[in-house]
Amino acid sequence: MANNFKNYFAGSVGTSSVDVYTVPASTSATVIGMSVSNLITTPISANVMVFNSTAANTLFMVKNATIAPGGALIPVGGDQKLVLEAGDRLQVQMGTATSADVIVSVLEVS
């Protein structure tokens, strides 16, 4: 079994849902960190979702969280981890156009 640490990025995320990370085939992943930073001078709202490929549904990790100007939301990190299976997707969506950058750190096991 191979263990690989990787980072994934999404820049200038806006009002459309964006897949920041999709677990590759024959792989499981542990999300060990996630940061959503506000790029603009006003507060923004953020949604962080997980698409479960087995059940074919999307669930909210965070819904309508407010991020202050110059601030960040850390939905995964420290003691909080998230386990995903092959085909699962980590998604983000902002309430304002081109208002956030997202960084995700994962440990992939294949």
GROMACS .gro file of C-alpha atoms in nm:
model
  110
    1MET     CA    1   0.000   0.000   0.000
    2ALA     CA    2   0.132   0.342  -0.099
    3ASN     CA    3   0.078   0.644   0.126
    4ASN     CA    4   0.106   0.986  -0.038
    5PHE     CA    5   0.057   1.333   0.110
    6LYS     CA    6  -0.086   1.576  -0.144
    7ASN     CA    7  -0.228   1.929  -0.165
    8TYR     CA    8  -0.515   2.043  -0.386
    9PHE     CA    9  -0.611   2.402  -0.465
   10ALA     CA   10  -0.908   2.602  -0.597
   11GLY     CA   11  -0.864   2.973  -0.660
   12SER     CA   12  -1.123   3.250  -0.676
   13VAL     CA   13  -1.416   3.022  -0.591
   14GLY     CA   14  -1.757   3.182  -0.640
   15THR     CA   15  -2.125   3.099  -0.639
   16SER     CA   16  -2.100   2.776  -0.840
   17SER     CA   17  -2.015   2.455  -0.656
   18VAL     CA   18  -1.652   2.353  -0.719
   19ASP     CA   19  -1.501   2.007  -0.674
   20VAL     CA   20  -1.178   2.086  -0.489
   21TYR     CA   21  -1.082   1.720  -0.448
   22THR     CA   22  -1.203   1.391  -0.595
   23VAL     CA   23  -1.067   1.066  -0.453
   24PRO     CA   24  -0.901   0.863  -0.730
   25ALA     CA   25  -1.012   0.510  -0.818
   26SER     CA   26  -0.877   0.230  -0.594
   27THR     CA   27  -0.783   0.488  -0.330
   28SER     CA   28  -0.906   0.601   0.008
   29ALA     CA   29  -0.813   0.940   0.150
   30THR     CA   30  -0.797   1.119   0.480
   31VAL     CA   31  -0.841   1.494   0.455
   32ILE     CA   32  -0.604   1.628   0.719
   33GLY     CA   33  -0.647   2.000   0.656
   34MET     CA   34  -0.870   2.243   0.473
   35SER     CA   35  -0.864   2.622   0.459
   36VAL     CA   36  -1.113   2.855   0.290
   37SER     CA   37  -0.986   3.215   0.286
   38ASN     CA   38  -1.182   3.532   0.216
   39LEU     CA   39  -1.028   3.732  -0.072
   40ILE     CA   40  -1.253   4.037  -0.058
   41THR     CA   41  -1.317   4.329   0.179
   42THR     CA   42  -1.663   4.221   0.298
   43PRO     CA   43  -1.784   3.912   0.486
   44ILE     CA   44  -1.868   3.609   0.271
   45SER     CA   45  -2.068   3.293   0.332
   46ALA     CA   46  -1.925   2.949   0.261
   47ASN     CA   47  -2.067   2.603   0.206
   48VAL     CA   48  -1.846   2.295   0.232
   49MET     CA   49  -2.002   1.973   0.107
   50VAL     CA   50  -1.911   1.608   0.055
   51PHE     CA   51  -2.051   1.413  -0.239
   52ASN     CA   52  -2.083   1.049  -0.130
   53SER     CA   53  -2.031   0.843  -0.446
   54THR     CA   54  -2.175   0.526  -0.292
   55ALA     CA   55  -2.509   0.683  -0.195
   56ALA     CA   56  -2.501   0.939  -0.480
   57ASN     CA   57  -2.592   1.227  -0.250
   58THR     CA   58  -2.434   1.547  -0.125
   59LEU     CA   59  -2.414   1.635   0.244
   60PHE     CA   60  -2.310   1.961   0.412
   61MET     CA   61  -2.008   1.973   0.642
   62VAL     CA   62  -2.060   2.348   0.686
   63LYS     CA   63  -2.357   2.552   0.563
   64ASN     CA   64  -2.361   2.931   0.527
   65ALA     CA   65  -2.059   2.989   0.753
   66THR     CA   66  -1.953   3.355   0.761
   67ILE     CA   67  -1.588   3.435   0.690
   68ALA     CA   68  -1.471   3.785   0.787
   69PRO     CA   69  -1.256   3.996   0.553
   70GLY     CA   70  -0.897   3.875   0.574
   71GLY     CA   71  -1.014   3.566   0.765
   72ALA     CA   72  -1.036   3.196   0.698
   73LEU     CA   73  -1.262   2.903   0.774
   74ILE     CA   74  -1.082   2.584   0.877
   75PRO     CA   75  -1.346   2.308   0.847
   76VAL     CA   76  -1.085   2.029   0.867
   77GLY     CA   77  -0.767   2.041   1.072
   78GLY     CA   78  -0.628   1.986   1.421
   79ASP     CA   79  -0.835   1.708   1.577
   80GLN     CA   80  -1.094   1.712   1.294
   81LYS     CA   81  -1.027   1.473   1.002
   82LEU     CA   82  -1.244   1.350   0.716
   83VAL     CA   83  -1.223   1.002   0.557
   84LEU     CA   84  -1.329   0.970   0.193
   85GLU     CA   85  -1.355   0.669  -0.039
   86ALA     CA   86  -1.289   0.633  -0.413
   87GLY     CA   87  -1.512   0.866  -0.615
   88ASP     CA   88  -1.613   1.086  -0.320
   89ARG     CA   89  -1.576   1.461  -0.381
   90LEU     CA   90  -1.503   1.753  -0.149
   91GLN     CA   91  -1.689   2.060  -0.275
   92VAL     CA   92  -1.709   2.430  -0.187
   93GLN     CA   93  -1.945   2.713  -0.281
   94MET     CA   94  -1.939   3.077  -0.178
   95GLY     CA   95  -2.224   3.325  -0.150
   96THR     CA   96  -2.024   3.586  -0.346
   97ALA     CA   97  -1.854   3.560  -0.686
   98THR     CA   98  -1.475   3.497  -0.698
   99SER     CA   99  -1.441   3.552  -0.324
  100ALA     CA  100  -1.237   3.264  -0.177
  101ASP     CA  101  -0.927   3.050  -0.220
  102VAL     CA  102  -0.932   2.689  -0.095
  103ILE     CA  103  -0.643   2.463   0.004
  104VAL     CA  104  -0.694   2.096   0.093
  105SER     CA  105  -0.427   1.860   0.230
  106VAL     CA  106  -0.487   1.485   0.208
  107LEU     CA  107  -0.322   1.154   0.278
  108GLU     CA  108  -0.404   0.912  -0.005
  109VAL     CA  109  -0.377   0.537   0.048
  110SER     CA  110  -0.375   0.319  -0.262
   0.00000   0.00000   0.00000
